[in-house]
mmCIF file of C-alpha atoms and ligand atoms in Angstrom:
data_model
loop_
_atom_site.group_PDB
_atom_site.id
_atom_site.type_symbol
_atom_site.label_atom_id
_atom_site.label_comp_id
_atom_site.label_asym_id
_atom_site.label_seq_id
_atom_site.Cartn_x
_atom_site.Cartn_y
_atom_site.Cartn_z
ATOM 1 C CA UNK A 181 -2.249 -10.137 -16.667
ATOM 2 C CA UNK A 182 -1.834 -10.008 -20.270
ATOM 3 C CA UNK A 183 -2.185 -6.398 -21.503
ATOM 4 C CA UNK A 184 -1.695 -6.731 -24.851
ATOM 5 C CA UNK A 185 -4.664 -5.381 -25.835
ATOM 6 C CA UNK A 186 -5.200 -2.432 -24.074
ATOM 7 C CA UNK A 187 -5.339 0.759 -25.737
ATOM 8 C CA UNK A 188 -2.930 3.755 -24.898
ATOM 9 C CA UNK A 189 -5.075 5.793 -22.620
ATOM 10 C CA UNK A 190 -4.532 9.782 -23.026
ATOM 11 C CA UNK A 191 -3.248 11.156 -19.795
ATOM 12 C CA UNK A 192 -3.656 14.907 -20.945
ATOM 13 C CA UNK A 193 -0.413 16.052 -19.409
ATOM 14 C CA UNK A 194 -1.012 19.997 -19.905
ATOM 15 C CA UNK A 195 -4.036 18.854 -17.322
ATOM 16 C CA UNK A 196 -1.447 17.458 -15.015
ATOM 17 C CA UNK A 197 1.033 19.798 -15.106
ATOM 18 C CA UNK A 198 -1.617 22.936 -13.607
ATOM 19 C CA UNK A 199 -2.688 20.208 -11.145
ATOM 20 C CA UNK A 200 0.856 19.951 -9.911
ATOM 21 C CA UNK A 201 1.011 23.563 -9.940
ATOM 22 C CA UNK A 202 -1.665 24.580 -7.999
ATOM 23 C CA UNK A 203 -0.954 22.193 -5.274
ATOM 24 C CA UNK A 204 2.232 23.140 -5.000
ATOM 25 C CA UNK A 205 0.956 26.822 -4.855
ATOM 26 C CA UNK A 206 -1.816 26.060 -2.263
ATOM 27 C CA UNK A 207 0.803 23.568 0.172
ATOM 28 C CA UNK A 208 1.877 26.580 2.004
ATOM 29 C CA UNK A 209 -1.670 27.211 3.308
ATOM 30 C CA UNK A 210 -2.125 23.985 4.697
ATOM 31 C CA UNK A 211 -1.432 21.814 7.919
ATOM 32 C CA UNK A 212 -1.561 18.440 6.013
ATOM 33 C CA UNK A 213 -2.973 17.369 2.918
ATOM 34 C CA UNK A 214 -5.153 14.118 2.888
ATOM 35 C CA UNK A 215 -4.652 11.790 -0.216
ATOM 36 C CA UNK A 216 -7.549 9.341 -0.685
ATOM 37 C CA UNK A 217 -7.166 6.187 -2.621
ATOM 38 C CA UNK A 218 -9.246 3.317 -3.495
ATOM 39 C CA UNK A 219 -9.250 0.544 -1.078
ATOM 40 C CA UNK A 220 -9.253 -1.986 -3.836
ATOM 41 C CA UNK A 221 -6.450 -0.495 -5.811
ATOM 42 C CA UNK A 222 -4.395 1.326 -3.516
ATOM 43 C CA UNK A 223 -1.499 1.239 -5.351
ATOM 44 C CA UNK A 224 -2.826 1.646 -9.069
ATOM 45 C CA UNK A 225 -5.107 4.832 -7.955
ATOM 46 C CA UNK A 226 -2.351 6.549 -6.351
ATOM 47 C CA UNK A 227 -0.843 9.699 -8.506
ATOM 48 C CA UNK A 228 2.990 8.729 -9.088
ATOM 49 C CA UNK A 229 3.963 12.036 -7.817
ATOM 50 C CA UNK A 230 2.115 12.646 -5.077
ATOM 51 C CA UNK A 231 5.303 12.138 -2.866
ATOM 52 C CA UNK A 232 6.952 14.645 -4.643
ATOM 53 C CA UNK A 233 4.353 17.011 -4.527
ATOM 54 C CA UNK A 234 3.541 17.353 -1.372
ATOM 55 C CA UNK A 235 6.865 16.917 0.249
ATOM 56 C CA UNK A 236 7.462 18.070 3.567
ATOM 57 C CA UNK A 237 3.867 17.969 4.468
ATOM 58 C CA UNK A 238 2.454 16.121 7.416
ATOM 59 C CA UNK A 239 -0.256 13.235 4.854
ATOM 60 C CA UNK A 240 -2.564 10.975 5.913
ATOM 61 C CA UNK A 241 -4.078 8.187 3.397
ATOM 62 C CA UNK A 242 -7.780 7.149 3.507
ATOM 63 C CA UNK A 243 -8.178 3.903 1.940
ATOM 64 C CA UNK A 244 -12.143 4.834 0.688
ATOM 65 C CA UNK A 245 -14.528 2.081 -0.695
ATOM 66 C CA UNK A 246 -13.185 -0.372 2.084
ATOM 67 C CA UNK A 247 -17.300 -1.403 2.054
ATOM 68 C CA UNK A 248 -16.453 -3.540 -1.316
ATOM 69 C CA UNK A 249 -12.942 -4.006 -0.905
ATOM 70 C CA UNK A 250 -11.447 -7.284 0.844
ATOM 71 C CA UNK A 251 -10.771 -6.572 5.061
ATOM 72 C CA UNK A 252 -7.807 -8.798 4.919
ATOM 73 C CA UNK A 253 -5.858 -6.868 2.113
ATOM 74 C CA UNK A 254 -7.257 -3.664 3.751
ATOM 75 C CA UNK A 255 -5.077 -4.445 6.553
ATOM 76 C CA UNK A 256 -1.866 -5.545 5.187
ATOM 77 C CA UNK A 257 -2.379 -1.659 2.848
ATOM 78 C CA UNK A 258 -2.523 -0.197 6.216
ATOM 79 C CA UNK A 259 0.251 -1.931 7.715
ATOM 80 C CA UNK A 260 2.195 -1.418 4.872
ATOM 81 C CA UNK A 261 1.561 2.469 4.945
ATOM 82 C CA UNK A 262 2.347 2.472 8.615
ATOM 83 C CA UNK A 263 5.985 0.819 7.381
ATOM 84 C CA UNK A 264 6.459 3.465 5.219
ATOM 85 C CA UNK A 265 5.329 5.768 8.017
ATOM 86 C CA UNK A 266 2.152 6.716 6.400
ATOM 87 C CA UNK A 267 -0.939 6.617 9.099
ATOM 88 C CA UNK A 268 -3.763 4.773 6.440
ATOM 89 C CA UNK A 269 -7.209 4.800 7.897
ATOM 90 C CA UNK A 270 -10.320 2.309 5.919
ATOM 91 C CA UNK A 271 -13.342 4.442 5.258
ATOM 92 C CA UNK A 272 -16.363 3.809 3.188
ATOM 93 C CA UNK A 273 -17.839 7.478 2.009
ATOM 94 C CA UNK A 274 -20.724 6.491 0.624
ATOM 95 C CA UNK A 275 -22.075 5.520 4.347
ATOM 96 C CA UNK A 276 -19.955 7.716 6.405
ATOM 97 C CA UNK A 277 -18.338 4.535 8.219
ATOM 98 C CA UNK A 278 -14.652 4.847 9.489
ATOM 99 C CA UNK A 279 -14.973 8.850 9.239
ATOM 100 C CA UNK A 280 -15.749 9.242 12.704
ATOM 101 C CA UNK A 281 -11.761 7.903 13.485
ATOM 102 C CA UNK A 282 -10.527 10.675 10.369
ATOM 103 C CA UNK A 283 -10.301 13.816 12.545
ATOM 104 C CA UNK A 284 -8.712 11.940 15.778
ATOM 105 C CA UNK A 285 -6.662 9.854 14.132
ATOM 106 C CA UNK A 286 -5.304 13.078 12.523
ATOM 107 C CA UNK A 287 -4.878 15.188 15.509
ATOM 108 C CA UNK A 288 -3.502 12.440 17.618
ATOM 109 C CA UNK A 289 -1.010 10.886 14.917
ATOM 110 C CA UNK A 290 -0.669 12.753 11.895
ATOM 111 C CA UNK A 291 -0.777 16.330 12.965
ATOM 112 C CA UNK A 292 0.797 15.354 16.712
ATOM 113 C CA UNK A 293 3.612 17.476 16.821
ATOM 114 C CA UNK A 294 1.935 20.584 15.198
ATOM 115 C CA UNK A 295 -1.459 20.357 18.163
ATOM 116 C CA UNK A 296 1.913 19.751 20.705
ATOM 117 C CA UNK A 297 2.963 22.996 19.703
ATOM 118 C CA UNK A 298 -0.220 24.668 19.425
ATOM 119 C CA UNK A 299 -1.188 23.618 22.738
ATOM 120 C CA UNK A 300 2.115 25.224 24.440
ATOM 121 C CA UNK A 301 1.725 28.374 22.649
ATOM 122 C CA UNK A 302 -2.095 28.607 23.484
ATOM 123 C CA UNK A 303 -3.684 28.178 20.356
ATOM 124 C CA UNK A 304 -5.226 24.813 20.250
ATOM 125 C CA UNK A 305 -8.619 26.168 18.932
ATOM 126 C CA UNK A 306 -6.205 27.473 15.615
ATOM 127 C CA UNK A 307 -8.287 26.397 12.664
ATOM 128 C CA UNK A 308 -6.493 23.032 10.862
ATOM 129 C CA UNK A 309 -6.430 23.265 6.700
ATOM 130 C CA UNK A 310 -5.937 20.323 4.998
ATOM 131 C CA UNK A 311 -5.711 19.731 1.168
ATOM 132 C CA UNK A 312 -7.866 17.072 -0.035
ATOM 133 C CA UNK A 313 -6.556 15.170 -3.358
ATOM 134 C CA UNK A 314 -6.947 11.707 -5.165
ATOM 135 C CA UNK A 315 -7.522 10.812 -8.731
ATOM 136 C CA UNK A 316 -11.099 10.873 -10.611
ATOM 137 C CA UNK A 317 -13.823 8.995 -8.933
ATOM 138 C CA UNK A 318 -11.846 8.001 -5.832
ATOM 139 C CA UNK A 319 -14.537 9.543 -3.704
ATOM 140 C CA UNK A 320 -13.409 12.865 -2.837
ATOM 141 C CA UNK A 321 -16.250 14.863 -3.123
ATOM 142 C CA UNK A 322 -17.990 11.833 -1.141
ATOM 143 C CA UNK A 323 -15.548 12.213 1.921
ATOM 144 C CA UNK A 324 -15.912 16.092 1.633
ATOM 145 C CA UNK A 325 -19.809 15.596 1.145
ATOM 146 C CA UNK A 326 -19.651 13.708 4.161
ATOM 147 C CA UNK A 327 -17.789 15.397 6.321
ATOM 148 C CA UNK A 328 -19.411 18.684 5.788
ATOM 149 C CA UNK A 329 -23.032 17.799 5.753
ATOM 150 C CA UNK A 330 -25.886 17.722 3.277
ATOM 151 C CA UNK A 331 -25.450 21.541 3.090
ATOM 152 C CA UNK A 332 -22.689 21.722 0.582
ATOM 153 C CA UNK A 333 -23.493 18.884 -1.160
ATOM 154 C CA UNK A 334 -26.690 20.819 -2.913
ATOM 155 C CA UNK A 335 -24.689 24.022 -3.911
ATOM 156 C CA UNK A 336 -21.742 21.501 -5.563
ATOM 157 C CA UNK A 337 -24.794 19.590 -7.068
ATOM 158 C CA UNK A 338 -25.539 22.710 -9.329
ATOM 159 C CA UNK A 339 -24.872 22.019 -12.780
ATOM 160 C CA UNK A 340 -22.992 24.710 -14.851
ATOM 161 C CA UNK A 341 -20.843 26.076 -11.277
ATOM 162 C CA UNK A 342 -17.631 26.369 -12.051
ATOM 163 C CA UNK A 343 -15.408 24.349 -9.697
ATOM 164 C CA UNK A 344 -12.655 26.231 -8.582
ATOM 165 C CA UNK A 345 -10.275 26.003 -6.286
ATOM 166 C CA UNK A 346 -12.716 26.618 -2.642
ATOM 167 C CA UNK A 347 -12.754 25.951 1.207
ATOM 168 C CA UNK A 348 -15.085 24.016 2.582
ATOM 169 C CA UNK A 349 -15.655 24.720 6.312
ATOM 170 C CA UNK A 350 -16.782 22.164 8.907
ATOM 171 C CA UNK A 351 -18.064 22.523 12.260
ATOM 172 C CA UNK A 352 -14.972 21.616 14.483
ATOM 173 C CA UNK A 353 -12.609 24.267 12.958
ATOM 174 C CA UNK A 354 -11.702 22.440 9.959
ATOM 175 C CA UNK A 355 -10.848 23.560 6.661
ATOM 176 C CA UNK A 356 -11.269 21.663 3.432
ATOM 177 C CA UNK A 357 -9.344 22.668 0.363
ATOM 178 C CA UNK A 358 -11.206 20.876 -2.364
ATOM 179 C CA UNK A 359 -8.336 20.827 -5.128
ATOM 180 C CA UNK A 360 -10.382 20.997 -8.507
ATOM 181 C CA UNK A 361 -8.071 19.290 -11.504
ATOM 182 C CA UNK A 362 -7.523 16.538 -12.646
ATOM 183 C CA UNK A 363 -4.403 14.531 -11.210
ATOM 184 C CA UNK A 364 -4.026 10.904 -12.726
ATOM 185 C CA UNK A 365 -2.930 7.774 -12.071
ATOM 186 C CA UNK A 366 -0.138 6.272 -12.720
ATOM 187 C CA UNK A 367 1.374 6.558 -16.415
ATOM 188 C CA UNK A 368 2.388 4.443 -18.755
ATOM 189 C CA UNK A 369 1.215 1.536 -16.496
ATOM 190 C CA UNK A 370 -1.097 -0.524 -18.280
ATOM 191 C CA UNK A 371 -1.935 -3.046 -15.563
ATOM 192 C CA UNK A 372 -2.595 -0.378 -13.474
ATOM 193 C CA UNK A 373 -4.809 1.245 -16.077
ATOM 194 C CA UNK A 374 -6.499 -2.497 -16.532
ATOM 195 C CA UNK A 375 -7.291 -2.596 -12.749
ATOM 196 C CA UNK A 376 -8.666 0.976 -12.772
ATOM 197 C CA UNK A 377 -11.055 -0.306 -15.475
ATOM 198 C CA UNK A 378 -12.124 -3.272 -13.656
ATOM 199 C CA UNK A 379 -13.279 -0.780 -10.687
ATOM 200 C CA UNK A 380 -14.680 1.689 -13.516
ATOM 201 C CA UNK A 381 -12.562 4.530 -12.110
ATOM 202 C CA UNK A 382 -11.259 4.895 -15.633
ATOM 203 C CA UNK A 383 -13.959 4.561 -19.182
ATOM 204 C CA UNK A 384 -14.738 1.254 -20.238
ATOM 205 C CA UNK A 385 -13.288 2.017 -23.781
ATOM 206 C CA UNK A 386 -9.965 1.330 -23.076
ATOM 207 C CA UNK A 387 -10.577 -1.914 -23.780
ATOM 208 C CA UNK A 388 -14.206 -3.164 -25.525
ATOM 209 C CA UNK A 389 -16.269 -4.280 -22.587
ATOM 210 C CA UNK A 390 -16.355 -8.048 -22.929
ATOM 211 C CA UNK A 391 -12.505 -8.511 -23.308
ATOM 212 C CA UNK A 392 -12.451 -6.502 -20.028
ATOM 213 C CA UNK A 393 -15.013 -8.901 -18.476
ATOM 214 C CA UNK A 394 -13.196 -11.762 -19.128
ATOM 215 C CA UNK A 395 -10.157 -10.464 -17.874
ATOM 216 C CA UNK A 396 -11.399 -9.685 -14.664
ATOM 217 C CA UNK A 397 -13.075 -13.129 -14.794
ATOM 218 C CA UNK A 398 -9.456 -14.449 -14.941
ATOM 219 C CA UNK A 399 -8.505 -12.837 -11.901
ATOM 220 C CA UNK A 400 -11.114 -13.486 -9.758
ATOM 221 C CA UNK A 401 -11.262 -17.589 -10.879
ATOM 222 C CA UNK A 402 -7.684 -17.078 -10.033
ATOM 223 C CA UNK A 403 -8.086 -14.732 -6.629
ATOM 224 C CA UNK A 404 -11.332 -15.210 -5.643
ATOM 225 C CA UNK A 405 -12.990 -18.215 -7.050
ATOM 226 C CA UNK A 406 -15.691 -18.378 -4.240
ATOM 227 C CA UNK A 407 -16.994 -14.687 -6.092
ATOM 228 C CA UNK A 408 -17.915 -16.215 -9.003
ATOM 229 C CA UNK A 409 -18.826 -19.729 -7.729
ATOM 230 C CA UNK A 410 -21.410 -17.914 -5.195
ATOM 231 C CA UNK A 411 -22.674 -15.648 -7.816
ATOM 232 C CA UNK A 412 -23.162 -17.639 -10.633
ATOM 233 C CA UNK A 413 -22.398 -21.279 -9.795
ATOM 234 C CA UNK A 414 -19.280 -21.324 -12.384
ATOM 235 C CA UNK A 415 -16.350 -22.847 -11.893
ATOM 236 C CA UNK A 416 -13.189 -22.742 -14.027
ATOM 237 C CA UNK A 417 -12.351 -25.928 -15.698
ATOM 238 C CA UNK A 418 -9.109 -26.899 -16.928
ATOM 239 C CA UNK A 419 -8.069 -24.679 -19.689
ATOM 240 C CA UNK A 420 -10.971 -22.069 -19.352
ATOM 241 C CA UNK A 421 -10.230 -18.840 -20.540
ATOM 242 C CA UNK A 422 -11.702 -15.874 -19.730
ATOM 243 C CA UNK A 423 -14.001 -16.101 -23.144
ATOM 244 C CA UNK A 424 -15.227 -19.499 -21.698
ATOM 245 C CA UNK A 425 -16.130 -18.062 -18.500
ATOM 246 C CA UNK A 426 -17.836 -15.234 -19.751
ATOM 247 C CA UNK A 427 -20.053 -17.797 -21.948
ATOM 248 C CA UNK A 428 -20.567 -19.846 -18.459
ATOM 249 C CA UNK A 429 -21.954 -16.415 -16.656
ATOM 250 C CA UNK A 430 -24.284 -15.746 -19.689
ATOM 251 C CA UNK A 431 -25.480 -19.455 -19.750
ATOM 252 C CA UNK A 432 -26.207 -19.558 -16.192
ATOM 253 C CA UNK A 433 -27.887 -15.847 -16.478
ATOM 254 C CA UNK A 434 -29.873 -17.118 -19.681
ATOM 255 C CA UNK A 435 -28.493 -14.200 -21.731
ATOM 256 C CA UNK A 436 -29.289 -16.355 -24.909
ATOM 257 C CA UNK A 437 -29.735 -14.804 -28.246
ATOM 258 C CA UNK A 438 -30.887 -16.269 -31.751
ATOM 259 C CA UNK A 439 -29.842 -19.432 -32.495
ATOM 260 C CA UNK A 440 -28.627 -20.303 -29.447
ATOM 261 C CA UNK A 441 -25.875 -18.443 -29.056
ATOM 262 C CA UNK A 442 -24.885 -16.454 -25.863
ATOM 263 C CA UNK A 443 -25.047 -12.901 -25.532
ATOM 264 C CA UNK A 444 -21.448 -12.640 -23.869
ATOM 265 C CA UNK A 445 -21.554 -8.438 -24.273
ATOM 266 C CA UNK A 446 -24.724 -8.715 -21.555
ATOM 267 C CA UNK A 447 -22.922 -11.097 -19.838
ATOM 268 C CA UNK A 448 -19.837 -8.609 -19.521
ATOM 269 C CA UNK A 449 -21.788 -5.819 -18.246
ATOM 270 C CA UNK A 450 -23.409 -7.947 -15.814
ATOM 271 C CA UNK A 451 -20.064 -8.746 -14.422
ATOM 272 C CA UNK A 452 -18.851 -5.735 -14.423
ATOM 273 C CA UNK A 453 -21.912 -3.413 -12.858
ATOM 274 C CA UNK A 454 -21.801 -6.290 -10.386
ATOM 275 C CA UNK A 455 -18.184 -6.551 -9.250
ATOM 276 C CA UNK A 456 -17.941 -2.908 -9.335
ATOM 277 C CA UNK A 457 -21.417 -2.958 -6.909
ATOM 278 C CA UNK A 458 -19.695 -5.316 -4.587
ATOM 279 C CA UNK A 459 -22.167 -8.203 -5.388
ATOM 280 C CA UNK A 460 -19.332 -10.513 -6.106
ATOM 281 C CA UNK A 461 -18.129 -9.775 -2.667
ATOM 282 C CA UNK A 462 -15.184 -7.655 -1.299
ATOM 283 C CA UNK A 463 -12.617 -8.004 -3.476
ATOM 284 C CA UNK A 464 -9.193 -6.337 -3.583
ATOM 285 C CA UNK A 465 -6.890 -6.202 -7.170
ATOM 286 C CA UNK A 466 -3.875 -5.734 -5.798
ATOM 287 C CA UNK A 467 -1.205 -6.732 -2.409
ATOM 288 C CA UNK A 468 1.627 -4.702 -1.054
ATOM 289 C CA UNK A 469 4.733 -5.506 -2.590
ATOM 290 C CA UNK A 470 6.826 -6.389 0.179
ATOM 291 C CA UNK A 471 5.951 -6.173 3.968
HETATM 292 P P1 LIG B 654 -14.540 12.093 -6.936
HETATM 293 O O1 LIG B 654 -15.107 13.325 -6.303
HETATM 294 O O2 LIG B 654 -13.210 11.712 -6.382
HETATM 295 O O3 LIG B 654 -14.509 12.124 -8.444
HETATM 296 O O4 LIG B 654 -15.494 10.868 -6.561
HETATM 297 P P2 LIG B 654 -17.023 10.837 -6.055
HETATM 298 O O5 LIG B 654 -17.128 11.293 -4.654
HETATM 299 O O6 LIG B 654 -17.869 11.531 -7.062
HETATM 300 O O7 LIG B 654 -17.327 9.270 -6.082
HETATM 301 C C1 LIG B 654 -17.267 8.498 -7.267
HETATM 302 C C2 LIG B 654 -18.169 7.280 -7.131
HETATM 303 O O8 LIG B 654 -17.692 6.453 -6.075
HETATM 304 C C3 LIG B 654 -19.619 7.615 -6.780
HETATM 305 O O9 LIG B 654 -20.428 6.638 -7.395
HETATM 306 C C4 LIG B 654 -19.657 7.414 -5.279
HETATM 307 O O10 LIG B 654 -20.937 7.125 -4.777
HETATM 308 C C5 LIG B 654 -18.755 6.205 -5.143
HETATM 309 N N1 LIG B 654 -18.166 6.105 -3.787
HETATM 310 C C6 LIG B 654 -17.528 7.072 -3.083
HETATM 311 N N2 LIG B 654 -17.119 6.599 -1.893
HETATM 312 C C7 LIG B 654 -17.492 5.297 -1.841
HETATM 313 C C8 LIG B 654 -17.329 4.242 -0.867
HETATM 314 O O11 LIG B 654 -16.740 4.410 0.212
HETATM 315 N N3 LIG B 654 -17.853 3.031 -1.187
HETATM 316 C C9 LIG B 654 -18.486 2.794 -2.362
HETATM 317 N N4 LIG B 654 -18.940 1.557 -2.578
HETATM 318 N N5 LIG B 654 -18.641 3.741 -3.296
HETATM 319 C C10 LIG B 654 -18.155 4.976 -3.048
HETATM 320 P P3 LIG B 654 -21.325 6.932 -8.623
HETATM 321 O O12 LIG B 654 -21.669 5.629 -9.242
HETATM 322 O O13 LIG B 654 -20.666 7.952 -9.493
HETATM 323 O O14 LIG B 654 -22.559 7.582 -8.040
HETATM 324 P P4 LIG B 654 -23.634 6.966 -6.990
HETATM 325 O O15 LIG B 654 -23.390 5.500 -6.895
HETATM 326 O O16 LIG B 654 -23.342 7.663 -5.707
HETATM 327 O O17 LIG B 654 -24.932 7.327 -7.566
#
């Protein structure tokens, strides 16, 4: 991808740097902390120092928004994690599905040795704490929503509450720490920022919205050609760029203006709103490296 003209997004390292600190701060009170990234971009949402971070702590990955994000791919993320001896489970937050697997999967795999040892020493009802993080707009408060019940989700609803650092209890002896801060991608990556953009996880004015459209346009005529053939009905010709399948989606769409020409900025948020919705299918940005 050709990144030339992204801007230089702000990271706000002061932000960052009493993120770090308070998880490192809150990782003695925990059993295991639970890193949630997006299924499309697992690699590109992931904070860069997360390993660091939380060192020497049981983790478990949830690969959230697996609903619009291609099966396939899902699968080689999770057997990629397992490589690196990371358990990675697919859950979709916004309906709940996969979450029923979270709290086994943890007890039986990730947190094995520590319910071993609890069992032998008579306290497997011990409450389990676990330290929820994951970048902006991952889903987080959608898993914790979720898991938790309609209950909290009204008192977090409340405009003007301070978020601060809090527990959220669920039913089964579990123990949510909701970290509040903001931890952020990956720096001074500006495909990974592009990527981010396509799933709107970052602002659209890193780039203005109709170079972004086209760019993503690129990728999936290149990727996923059956997204925008199903969608639309346009194909890339031979030396289409991503300005000349923008014009295509708007011609199709009738997004016409005076005299004819198209409206290719309605025609960008169209593709946007609609890739990010999962109409153009499920569609993953980016592979494992190496399995
Ligand atoms: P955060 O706390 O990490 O910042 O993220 P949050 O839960 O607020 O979720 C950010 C957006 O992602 C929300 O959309 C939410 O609905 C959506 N989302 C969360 N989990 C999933 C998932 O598994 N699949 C899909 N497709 N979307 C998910 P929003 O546009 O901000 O709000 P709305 O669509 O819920 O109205």
């Amino acid at each position: 991808m050709d990144n030339t003209e992204i801007k230089t997004i702000q990271w706000f390292p002061g932000h960052m740097a009493k993120t770090r600190r308070m998880i490192k701060s809150n990782l003695p009170l925990v059993d295991a902390v639970v890193e949630i990234l997006d299924a499309r971009t697992p690699l590109s949402s992931r904070n860069p120092e997360m390993d660091i971070m939380t060192a020497g702590k049981p983790r478990m990955v949830l690969l959230n928004k697996c609903d619009v994000a291609d099966e396939k791919s899902t699968q080689r993320w999770i057997n990629r994690f397992r490589q690196l001896g990371i358990t990675a489970l697919p859950v979709d937050c916004k309906s709940g599905k996969g979450l029923k697997s979270f709290l086994p999967t943890l007890k039986n795999d990730v947190l094995k040795e520590l319910m071993d040892k609890r069992k032998q020493n008579g306290m497997s009802g011990a409450a389990i704490r676990l330290m929820i993080v994951g970048i902006p707009n991952v889903g987080k408060s959608s898993f914790i929503n979720k898991m938790a019940g309609s209950k909290r989700a009204k008192v977090e609803d409340r405009p003007g509450v301070t978020r601060t650092k809090q527990w959220v209890k669920l039913d089964n002896n579990v123990e949510l720490l909701d970290m509040p801060g903001v931890l952020w991608p990956k720096f001074d990556d500006q495909t990974a920022a592009l990527k981010l953009a396509f799933t709107g996880a970052i602002k659209d004015d890193i780039l203005d919205i109709e170079t972004l459209a086209m760019k993503l346009l690129l990728f999936l005529s290149e990727n996923y050609p059956q997204s925008i053939a199903g969608r639309y009905k346009v194909t890339a010709d031979e030396g289409d760029g991503g300005f000349e399948l923008l014009e295509k989606v708007g011609r199709k769409r009738g997004m016409m203006i005076s005299g004819g020409e198209i409206n290719t900025e309605r025609a960008a948020i169209t593709v946007l709103d609609e890739f990010r919705s999962g109409k153009l299918g499920r569609i993953t940005l980016e592979l494992p490296a190496e399995e």
